[in-house]
mmCIF file of C-alpha atoms in Angstrom:
data_model
loop_
_atom_site.group_PDB
_atom_site.id
_atom_site.type_symbol
_atom_site.label_atom_id
_atom_site.label_comp_id
_atom_site.label_asym_id
_atom_site.label_seq_id
_atom_site.Cartn_x
_atom_site.Cartn_y
_atom_site.Cartn_z
ATOM 1 C CA MET Y 199 -10.436 -12.234 11.789
ATOM 2 C CA ALA Y 200 -11.433 -13.530 7.772
ATOM 3 C CA GLN Y 201 -10.733 -10.542 4.520
ATOM 4 C CA ASP Y 202 -13.982 -10.529 2.424
ATOM 5 C CA ILE Y 203 -10.964 -9.863 -0.659
ATOM 6 C CA ALA Y 204 -10.404 -11.612 -3.554
ATOM 7 C CA LEU Y 205 -6.764 -13.962 -3.266
ATOM 8 C CA ARG Y 206 -4.438 -12.323 -5.379
ATOM 9 C CA PRO Y 207 -2.074 -15.041 -7.314
ATOM 10 C CA VAL Y 208 0.950 -15.703 -4.544
ATOM 11 C CA VAL Y 209 3.736 -16.333 -6.634
ATOM 12 C CA ASP Y 210 7.336 -17.635 -5.714
ATOM 13 C CA PRO Y 211 9.754 -15.024 -3.611
ATOM 14 C CA ALA Y 212 12.996 -16.315 -5.410
ATOM 15 C CA LEU Y 213 11.122 -15.498 -8.758
ATOM 16 C CA GLU Y 214 12.735 -12.581 -10.960
ATOM 17 C CA GLY Y 215 11.280 -8.527 -9.880
ATOM 18 C CA ALA Y 216 10.162 -8.653 -13.578
ATOM 19 C CA GLU Y 217 8.361 -11.600 -13.378
ATOM 20 C CA ARG Y 218 6.489 -12.154 -10.398
ATOM 21 C CA ALA Y 219 5.586 -8.791 -11.854
ATOM 22 C CA LEU Y 220 3.602 -10.467 -14.049
ATOM 23 C CA LEU Y 221 2.144 -12.978 -12.130
ATOM 24 C CA GLU Y 222 0.699 -11.084 -9.514
ATOM 25 C CA LYS Y 223 -1.110 -8.012 -11.493
ATOM 26 C CA SER Y 224 -3.660 -10.543 -12.113
ATOM 27 C CA ALA Y 225 -5.447 -14.695 -12.238
ATOM 28 C CA ASP Y 226 -6.054 -14.002 -15.900
ATOM 29 C CA GLY Y 227 -4.621 -16.247 -18.130
ATOM 30 C CA LEU Y 228 -2.632 -17.801 -15.742
ATOM 31 C CA PHE Y 229 -2.916 -21.855 -14.612
ATOM 32 C CA PRO Y 230 -3.806 -23.626 -11.403
ATOM 33 C CA ALA Y 231 -0.797 -25.265 -9.775
ATOM 34 C CA SER Y 232 -2.968 -28.327 -9.034
ATOM 35 C CA LEU Y 233 -4.125 -29.179 -12.355
ATOM 36 C CA PRO Y 234 -1.535 -29.827 -15.456
ATOM 37 C CA LEU Y 235 -0.677 -27.080 -17.696
ATOM 38 C CA PRO Y 236 -2.943 -27.046 -21.177
ATOM 39 C CA GLU Y 237 -1.213 -27.608 -24.568
ATOM 40 C CA GLU Y 238 -0.209 -24.164 -25.695
ATOM 41 C CA PRO Y 239 -2.082 -23.958 -29.421
ATOM 42 C CA GLY Y 240 -0.847 -24.150 -32.390
ATOM 43 C CA LEU Y 241 1.021 -21.345 -34.890
ATOM 44 C CA GLY Y 242 2.673 -19.681 -31.424
ATOM 45 C CA GLY Y 243 -0.537 -19.101 -29.422
ATOM 46 C CA ARG Y 244 -2.590 -17.399 -32.697
ATOM 47 C CA THR Y 245 -6.036 -18.354 -32.713
ATOM 48 C CA LYS Y 246 -8.236 -18.793 -35.867
ATOM 49 C CA ALA Y 247 -10.024 -15.439 -33.666
ATOM 50 C CA ASP Y 248 -6.635 -13.728 -33.880
ATOM 51 C CA ILE Y 249 -6.670 -14.229 -37.759
ATOM 52 C CA TRP Y 250 -9.719 -12.915 -37.954
ATOM 53 C CA ALA Y 251 -9.927 -9.865 -36.476
ATOM 54 C CA ALA Y 252 -6.326 -8.738 -37.759
ATOM 55 C CA LEU Y 253 -7.912 -8.893 -41.607
ATOM 56 C CA GLY Y 254 -10.183 -6.794 -39.912
ATOM 57 C CA ALA Y 255 -7.553 -4.112 -38.712
ATOM 58 C CA SER Y 256 -5.665 -4.391 -41.406
ATOM 59 C CA ALA Y 257 -8.227 -3.407 -43.782
ATOM 60 C CA VAL Y 258 -9.236 -0.346 -41.349
ATOM 61 C CA CYS Y 259 -5.163 0.395 -41.619
ATOM 62 C CA ALA Y 260 -5.027 0.084 -44.957
ATOM 63 C CA LEU Y 261 -8.299 2.844 -46.236
ATOM 64 C CA LEU Y 262 -7.452 4.594 -42.868
ATOM 65 C CA PRO Y 263 -4.042 4.609 -41.343
ATOM 66 C CA VAL Y 264 -5.160 7.837 -39.479
ATOM 67 C CA THR Y 265 -8.134 5.809 -37.855
ATOM 68 C CA ILE Y 266 -6.147 2.700 -36.581
ATOM 69 C CA LEU Y 267 -2.704 3.976 -36.064
ATOM 70 C CA TRP Y 268 -2.717 5.300 -33.140
ATOM 71 C CA ALA Y 269 -4.016 2.747 -31.151
ATOM 72 C CA LEU Y 270 -1.508 -0.488 -33.124
ATOM 73 C CA ILE Y 271 1.515 1.650 -32.272
ATOM 74 C CA GLY Y 272 0.727 4.273 -29.734
ATOM 75 C CA VAL Y 273 -0.442 7.604 -29.584
ATOM 76 C CA TRP Y 274 1.640 9.851 -31.277
ATOM 77 C CA PRO Y 275 3.744 8.135 -33.360
ATOM 78 C CA GLY Y 276 0.363 6.633 -34.768
ATOM 79 C CA LEU Y 277 -1.409 9.693 -35.567
ATOM 80 C CA ALA Y 278 2.128 10.640 -36.727
ATOM 81 C CA PHE Y 279 2.592 7.279 -39.012
ATOM 82 C CA GLY Y 280 -1.479 7.355 -39.882
ATOM 83 C CA LEU Y 281 -1.263 11.229 -41.292
ATOM 84 C CA ALA Y 282 1.883 10.177 -43.240
ATOM 85 C CA ALA Y 283 0.293 7.659 -44.779
ATOM 86 C CA GLN Y 284 -3.031 8.685 -45.105
ATOM 87 C CA ALA Y 285 -1.778 11.552 -47.072
ATOM 88 C CA GLY Y 286 0.815 9.456 -48.989
ATOM 89 C CA LEU Y 287 -3.102 7.083 -50.558
ATOM 90 C CA ILE Y 288 -4.607 10.317 -50.622
ATOM 91 C CA TRP Y 289 -1.749 11.930 -53.341
ATOM 92 C CA VAL Y 290 -1.359 8.167 -54.914
ATOM 93 C CA GLY Y 291 -5.238 7.972 -55.697
ATOM 94 C CA VAL Y 292 -4.408 11.976 -57.442
ATOM 95 C CA GLN Y 293 -1.467 11.452 -59.392
ATOM 96 C CA PHE Y 294 -2.192 7.302 -60.811
ATOM 97 C CA GLY Y 295 -5.775 7.773 -60.498
ATOM 98 C CA PHE Y 296 -8.287 5.027 -58.859
ATOM 99 C CA GLU Y 297 -7.093 1.711 -60.190
ATOM 100 C CA ALA Y 298 -3.753 2.421 -58.291
ATOM 101 C CA PHE Y 299 -5.177 3.776 -55.068
ATOM 102 C CA ILE Y 300 -6.823 0.426 -54.911
ATOM 103 C CA LEU Y 301 -3.606 -1.050 -56.113
ATOM 104 C CA THR Y 302 -2.056 0.600 -53.236
ATOM 105 C CA VAL Y 303 -4.325 0.017 -50.246
ATOM 106 C CA VAL Y 304 -4.895 -3.890 -51.324
ATOM 107 C CA GLY Y 305 -0.849 -3.981 -50.689
ATOM 108 C CA VAL Y 306 -1.426 -2.652 -47.427
ATOM 109 C CA HIS Y 307 -3.782 -4.141 -46.772
ATOM 110 C CA LEU Y 308 -2.309 -7.579 -46.579
ATOM 111 C CA LEU Y 309 1.571 -6.543 -45.724
ATOM 112 C CA ALA Y 310 -0.122 -5.245 -42.213
ATOM 113 C CA TRP Y 311 -2.123 -8.070 -41.840
ATOM 114 C CA LEU Y 312 1.103 -10.375 -41.816
ATOM 115 C CA LEU Y 313 2.637 -7.929 -39.415
ATOM 116 C CA ILE Y 314 -0.857 -7.853 -37.100
ATOM 117 C CA VAL Y 315 -0.809 -11.474 -37.045
ATOM 118 C CA VAL Y 316 3.150 -11.871 -36.353
ATOM 119 C CA LEU Y 317 3.546 -9.563 -34.181
ATOM 120 C CA GLY Y 318 0.268 -8.833 -32.407
ATOM 121 C CA CYS Y 319 -1.458 -11.869 -32.504
ATOM 122 C CA GLY Y 320 0.154 -15.271 -30.519
ATOM 123 C CA THR Y 321 1.398 -15.529 -27.137
ATOM 124 C CA ASP Y 322 2.957 -12.534 -25.266
ATOM 125 C CA GLU Y 323 5.004 -12.179 -22.440
ATOM 126 C CA ARG Y 324 2.660 -12.879 -19.095
ATOM 127 C CA GLN Y 325 1.544 -15.616 -21.032
ATOM 128 C CA ARG Y 326 4.751 -16.924 -22.149
ATOM 129 C CA VAL Y 327 5.883 -16.898 -18.525
ATOM 130 C CA ALA Y 328 2.847 -17.663 -16.998
ATOM 131 C CA ARG Y 329 3.580 -21.090 -18.899
ATOM 132 C CA LEU Y 330 7.611 -21.342 -18.451
ATOM 133 C CA ARG Y 331 6.607 -21.212 -13.773
ATOM 134 C CA HIS Y 332 3.769 -22.930 -13.745
ATOM 135 C CA GLY Y 333 3.792 -24.498 -10.291
ATOM 136 C CA ARG Y 334 5.170 -21.435 -9.349
ATOM 137 C CA TYR Y 335 2.497 -19.125 -8.688
ATOM 138 C CA TYR Y 336 -1.102 -20.780 -6.396
ATOM 139 C CA LEU Y 337 -4.470 -19.661 -7.675
ATOM 140 C CA ALA Y 338 -7.998 -19.496 -5.557
ATOM 141 C CA GLU Y 339 -8.520 -22.812 -7.310
ATOM 142 C CA ASP Y 340 -5.828 -24.357 -5.711
ATOM 143 C CA PHE Y 341 -7.868 -24.562 -2.769
ATOM 144 C CA GLY Y 342 -10.932 -25.996 -3.122
ATOM 145 C CA ASP Y 343 -14.119 -24.285 -1.738
ATOM 146 C CA ASP Y 344 -15.474 -24.751 1.728
ATOM 147 C CA SER Y 345 -16.297 -28.845 1.283
ATOM 148 C CA LEU Y 346 -13.112 -29.445 2.165
ATOM 149 C CA ARG Y 347 -14.438 -28.049 5.987
ATOM 150 C CA GLU Y 348 -15.686 -31.082 7.048
ATOM 151 C CA LEU Y 349 -11.789 -33.106 6.820
ATOM 152 C CA LEU Y 350 -9.560 -29.855 7.007
ATOM 153 C CA GLY Y 351 -11.975 -27.629 9.400
ATOM 154 C CA HIS Y 352 -11.555 -25.087 7.887
ATOM 155 C CA SER Y 353 -11.926 -23.274 4.653
ATOM 156 C CA PRO Y 354 -8.279 -23.590 2.649
ATOM 157 C CA LEU Y 355 -9.221 -20.779 0.463
ATOM 158 C CA ARG Y 356 -10.593 -18.633 3.348
ATOM 159 C CA ARG Y 357 -7.335 -18.711 5.673
ATOM 160 C CA MET Y 358 -5.009 -17.991 2.367
ATOM 161 C CA GLU Y 359 -6.802 -15.076 1.323
ATOM 162 C CA ARG Y 360 -6.315 -14.210 5.313
ATOM 163 C CA ALA Y 361 -2.726 -14.658 5.647
ATOM 164 C CA GLN Y 362 -2.248 -12.497 2.347
ATOM 165 C CA ALA Y 363 -4.272 -10.073 3.372
ATOM 166 C CA ALA Y 364 -1.723 -9.552 6.871
ATOM 167 C CA VAL Y 365 0.894 -9.836 4.082
ATOM 168 C CA THR Y 366 -0.653 -6.795 2.786
ATOM 169 C CA ALA Y 367 -1.250 -4.344 5.531
ATOM 170 C CA VAL Y 368 2.059 -4.935 6.917
ATOM 171 C CA LEU Y 369 3.771 -4.353 3.360
ATOM 172 C CA GLN Y 370 1.428 -1.657 3.238
ATOM 173 C CA SER Y 371 1.584 0.446 6.469
ATOM 174 C CA GLN Y 372 2.928 4.203 6.553
ATOM 175 C CA VAL Y 373 5.861 2.796 9.454
ATOM 176 C CA ASP Y 374 7.060 -0.445 6.922
ATOM 177 C CA ARG Y 375 7.680 2.125 4.256
ATOM 178 C CA ASP Y 376 9.090 4.899 6.507
ATOM 179 C CA GLY Y 377 11.140 1.798 7.592
ATOM 180 C CA LEU Y 378 10.606 1.677 10.954
ATOM 181 C CA LEU Y 379 11.041 -2.314 10.838
ATOM 182 C CA ASP Y 380 14.066 -2.014 9.436
ATOM 183 C CA ASP Y 381 15.277 -4.225 11.980
ATOM 184 C CA ILE Y 382 12.919 -7.037 10.647
ATOM 185 C CA ALA Y 383 12.820 -8.067 6.561
ATOM 186 C CA ASN Y 384 9.468 -7.825 5.451
ATOM 187 C CA ASP Y 385 10.062 -7.161 2.094
ATOM 188 C CA VAL Y 386 12.107 -11.016 1.870
ATOM 189 C CA THR Y 387 10.341 -12.402 4.669
ATOM 190 C CA LEU Y 388 6.924 -12.269 4.932
ATOM 191 C CA PRO Y 389 6.108 -13.179 1.055
ATOM 192 C CA ALA Y 390 8.462 -15.692 1.835
ATOM 193 C CA GLN Y 391 5.807 -16.904 5.042
ATOM 194 C CA GLN Y 392 3.056 -16.610 2.272
ATOM 195 C CA TYR Y 393 4.768 -18.702 -0.563
ATOM 196 C CA GLU Y 394 5.704 -21.346 2.204
ATOM 197 C CA ILE Y 395 1.796 -21.423 3.544
ATOM 198 C CA ALA Y 396 0.049 -21.171 -0.062
ATOM 199 C CA GLN Y 397 1.961 -24.881 -0.782
ATOM 200 C CA ARG Y 398 1.551 -25.985 2.789
ATOM 201 C CA LEU Y 399 -2.299 -25.236 2.073
ATOM 202 C CA ALA Y 400 -2.488 -26.499 -1.663
ATOM 203 C CA GLU Y 401 -0.716 -29.298 -0.346
ATOM 204 C CA LEU Y 402 -2.932 -30.139 2.488
ATOM 205 C CA THR Y 403 -6.122 -29.040 -0.353
ATOM 206 C CA ARG Y 404 -4.965 -32.241 -2.733
ATOM 207 C CA LEU Y 405 -4.484 -34.337 -0.101
ATOM 208 C CA ALA Y 406 -8.350 -33.823 1.691
ATOM 209 C CA GLY Y 407 -9.915 -34.035 -2.180
ATOM 210 C CA LYS Y 408 -8.236 -38.071 -2.512
ATOM 211 C CA VAL Y 409 -9.427 -38.609 1.075
ATOM 212 C CA ARG Y 410 -12.563 -37.443 0.112
ATOM 213 C CA THR Y 411 -12.797 -39.301 -3.305
ATOM 214 C CA ALA Y 412 -11.470 -42.609 -2.102
ATOM 215 C CA ALA Y 413 -14.038 -42.643 0.822
ATOM 216 C CA GLY Y 414 -16.954 -41.957 -1.931
ATOM 217 C CA ASP Y 415 -20.412 -43.308 -0.584
ATOM 218 C CA ALA Y 416 -18.875 -45.769 1.319
ATOM 219 C CA SER Y 417 -19.423 -46.727 4.473
ATOM 220 C CA GLY Y 418 -18.878 -49.428 7.452
ATOM 221 C CA SER Y 419 -16.649 -49.446 10.767
ATOM 222 C CA ARG Y 420 -13.500 -50.262 8.903
ATOM 223 C CA VAL Y 421 -13.301 -46.755 5.974
ATOM 224 C CA GLU Y 422 -14.610 -44.503 8.931
ATOM 225 C CA GLU Y 423 -11.797 -46.207 11.328
ATOM 226 C CA VAL Y 424 -9.090 -45.257 8.957
ATOM 227 C CA LEU Y 425 -11.130 -41.810 7.487
ATOM 228 C CA ARG Y 426 -10.926 -40.460 10.844
ATOM 229 C CA THR Y 427 -7.417 -40.985 11.257
ATOM 230 C CA GLN Y 428 -6.773 -39.292 8.169
ATOM 231 C CA ARG Y 429 -8.769 -36.239 9.623
ATOM 232 C CA GLN Y 430 -7.228 -36.670 12.432
ATOM 233 C CA ALA Y 431 -3.378 -36.312 10.352
ATOM 234 C CA LEU Y 432 -5.086 -33.532 8.097
ATOM 235 C CA ARG Y 433 -6.447 -31.575 10.880
ATOM 236 C CA LEU Y 434 -2.926 -31.508 13.566
ATOM 237 C CA SER Y 435 -1.380 -30.253 10.197
ATOM 238 C CA SER Y 436 -4.356 -27.676 9.339
ATOM 239 C CA SER Y 437 -4.018 -26.243 13.279
ATOM 240 C CA ALA Y 438 -0.137 -26.101 12.501
ATOM 241 C CA LEU Y 439 -0.652 -23.888 10.007
ATOM 242 C CA GLU Y 440 -3.836 -21.835 11.551
ATOM 243 C CA GLU Y 441 -1.435 -20.518 14.560
ATOM 244 C CA ARG Y 442 0.632 -19.319 11.234
ATOM 245 C CA VAL Y 443 -1.778 -17.449 9.907
ATOM 246 C CA GLU Y 444 -2.965 -16.165 13.244
ATOM 247 C CA ALA Y 445 0.520 -15.267 13.980
ATOM 248 C CA LEU Y 446 0.357 -12.465 10.757
ATOM 249 C CA GLU Y 447 -2.275 -12.088 11.825
ATOM 250 C CA ARG Y 448 -1.382 -10.633 15.103
ATOM 251 C CA TYR Y 449 1.667 -8.978 13.499
ATOM 252 C CA ALA Y 450 -0.538 -7.166 11.302
ATOM 253 C CA GLU Y 451 -2.843 -5.910 13.815
ATOM 254 C CA ASN Y 452 0.361 -4.749 16.184
ATOM 255 C CA THR Y 453 1.309 -2.697 12.538
ATOM 256 C CA ARG Y 454 -2.119 -1.175 12.372
ATOM 257 C CA ALA Y 455 -1.834 0.316 15.939
ATOM 258 C CA ALA Y 456 2.025 1.296 15.667
ATOM 259 C CA ASP Y 457 0.760 3.126 12.656
ATOM 260 C CA ALA Y 458 -1.777 5.398 14.343
ATOM 261 C CA ALA Y 459 0.824 5.515 16.952
ATOM 262 C CA TYR Y 460 3.330 7.177 14.023
ATOM 263 C CA ARG Y 461 0.082 9.375 12.436
ATOM 264 C CA GLU Y 462 -0.492 10.327 15.923
ATOM 265 C CA TRP Y 463 2.917 11.109 16.427
ATOM 266 C CA GLU Y 464 3.581 13.336 13.604
ATOM 267 C CA ALA Y 465 0.671 15.999 14.360
ATOM 268 C CA VAL Y 466 1.583 16.192 17.361
ATOM 269 C CA ARG Y 467 5.146 17.069 16.045
ATOM 270 C CA GLU Y 468 3.559 19.019 13.245
ATOM 271 C CA LEU Y 469 1.727 20.842 16.132
ATOM 272 C CA GLU Y 470 4.571 22.126 17.984
ATOM 273 C CA GLN Y 471 6.221 22.839 14.620
ATOM 274 C CA LEU Y 472 4.025 25.414 14.475
ATOM 275 C CA GLY Y 473 4.715 26.276 18.174
ATOM 276 C CA GLU Y 474 7.293 28.674 17.002
ATOM 277 C CA ASP Y 475 5.091 30.198 14.675
ATOM 278 C CA MET Y 476 2.066 30.287 16.869
ATOM 279 C CA HIS Y 477 4.301 32.530 19.209
ATOM 280 C CA GLU Y 478 5.324 34.845 16.302
ATOM 281 C CA LEU Y 479 2.010 35.286 15.647
ATOM 282 C CA VAL Y 480 1.348 35.843 19.353
ATOM 283 C CA VAL Y 481 3.956 38.882 19.360
ATOM 284 C CA ASN Y 482 2.750 40.565 15.751
ATOM 285 C CA THR Y 483 -0.954 40.232 17.676
ATOM 286 C CA VAL Y 484 1.032 42.519 20.305
ATOM 287 C CA ARG Y 485 2.641 44.649 17.292
ATOM 288 C CA ASP Y 486 -0.520 44.959 16.262
ATOM 289 C CA GLU Y 487 -2.600 45.875 19.193
ATOM 290 C CA LEU Y 488 0.898 48.723 20.073
ATOM 291 C CA ALA Y 489 1.289 49.514 16.331
ATOM 292 C CA VAL Y 490 -2.760 50.290 16.392
ATOM 293 C CA ALA Y 491 -2.677 52.653 19.651
ATOM 294 C CA GLU Y 492 -0.076 54.473 17.527
ATOM 295 C CA ILE Y 493 -1.945 54.959 14.290
ATOM 296 C CA GLU Y 494 -4.927 56.200 16.525
ATOM 297 C CA GLY Y 495 -2.583 58.668 18.852
ATOM 298 C CA LEU Y 496 -0.871 59.760 15.051
ATOM 299 C CA VAL Y 497 -4.609 60.632 13.964
ATOM 300 C CA ASP Y 498 -5.418 62.179 17.196
ATOM 301 C CA ARG Y 499 -2.204 63.682 15.865
ATOM 302 C CA SER Y 500 -3.734 64.984 13.593
ATOM 303 C CA ARG Y 501 -6.471 65.907 14.258
ATOM 304 C CA LEU Y 502 -4.909 68.405 16.743
ATOM 305 C CA GLN Y 503 -3.136 69.989 14.249
ATOM 306 C CA ASP Y 504 -5.955 70.465 11.994
ATOM 307 C CA LEU Y 505 -7.345 72.292 14.947
ATOM 308 C CA HIS Y 506 -4.381 74.199 15.622
ATOM 309 C CA ARG Y 507 -4.464 75.523 12.425
ATOM 310 C CA MET Y 508 -7.852 76.318 12.367
ATOM 311 C CA LEU Y 509 -7.820 78.685 15.167
ATOM 312 C CA ASP Y 510 -4.634 80.038 13.601
ATOM 313 C CA GLU Y 511 -7.011 80.882 10.694
ATOM 314 C CA ALA Y 512 -9.784 81.842 12.931
ATOM 315 C CA ARG Y 513 -7.105 84.681 14.809
ATOM 316 C CA GLU Y 514 -5.706 85.882 11.904
ATOM 317 C CA ALA Y 515 -9.495 85.548 10.448
ATOM 318 C CA GLY Y 516 -10.761 88.176 14.165
ATOM 319 C CA LEU Y 517 -7.325 89.857 13.586
ATOM 320 C CA LEU Y 518 -8.418 91.465 10.256
ATOM 321 C CA ALA Y 519 -12.121 91.730 10.905
ATOM 322 C CA THR Y 520 -10.573 93.727 14.007
ATOM 323 C CA ARG Y 521 -7.960 96.151 12.379
ATOM 324 C CA PHE Y 522 -11.177 96.355 9.946
ATOM 325 C CA ALA Y 523 -13.936 97.341 12.152
ATOM 326 C CA ASP Y 524 -11.108 99.944 14.158
ATOM 327 C CA GLU Y 525 -10.543 102.095 10.687
ATOM 328 C CA PRO Y 526 -12.312 105.111 11.173
ATOM 329 C CA ALA Y 527 -15.873 105.827 8.775
ATOM 330 C CA ASP Y 528 -14.563 108.523 7.041
ATOM 331 C CA ARG Y 529 -11.474 106.172 5.530
ATOM 332 C CA ARG Y 530 -13.478 103.246 4.761
ATOM 333 C CA SER Y 531 -15.462 105.302 2.528
ATOM 334 C CA GLY Y 532 -12.627 107.741 1.095
ATOM 335 C CA ASP Y 533 -10.589 104.663 0.448
ATOM 336 C CA SER Y 534 -14.211 103.488 -1.079
ATOM 337 C CA GLY Y 535 -14.191 106.823 -3.165
ATOM 338 C CA ARG Y 536 -10.551 106.500 -4.506
ATOM 339 C CA ALA Y 537 -10.899 103.389 -5.386
#
């Protein structure tokens, strides 16, 4: 199944890890293996545009260092040095006058321009590696276009994209990251397979292009006969490569299925682990129900206690009332008079 993705650089896995990482980052600044390496610009890759850009940046750096140093040497070091340099320029202007200030700015301008041109322009490390390792990485341009379908029966670029997509699917799968495919050295085997396929496809592209160019607009039985023979040879080799790509795609498909099964297994395991918590939850629920009954019993008992207290108070009040009612009237009135 063709993948609608842009092809990333296919790099020789035998290169050092740091160089591979630089080359695999993107195709920008790299050179197709099928084309000759262009000459490096003079002055270490520095161009007139670099020199003029450095001149403008150094002017700002000299006059307002606090506004640009952070972009040239990093945020925090740039702000620190920029503030210090800005304070120094202001101090020179205040202490020695405008003329000294202008001379200082011009001197800083020339020094900054020289440093930017020498250290900030020209061929960087990635471009250096791209030139040094030319021919040990392949770009989309190395696999022609759809016009080769007539000779090869397929598009080499689309086939390379399929192979890369399959390799990426396996290497980014969860089962591979978790070491469940450890018996297969995917990190070593799959990049090697991808690079071999790229080599073969690039060679097929080169030969098919030569055949197409040689045939040109010529016609005739002998041309057709030779062309038919060469087309058969190209398609035979192409079919063998197709089997390798399909094998990678089957591996990727099986890995996706394994990923789905692995995620399902993890979900089941987590749910089973939650079973103990659920059991504790049920136990606590029963305890809560018993506690509710106990609390209600306490409430009932408290109400009963209140009732008993109120009854006792009523009885006491009743006894007092009874005693008061049983006393003779004259005694109550005498008591009143004495009071």
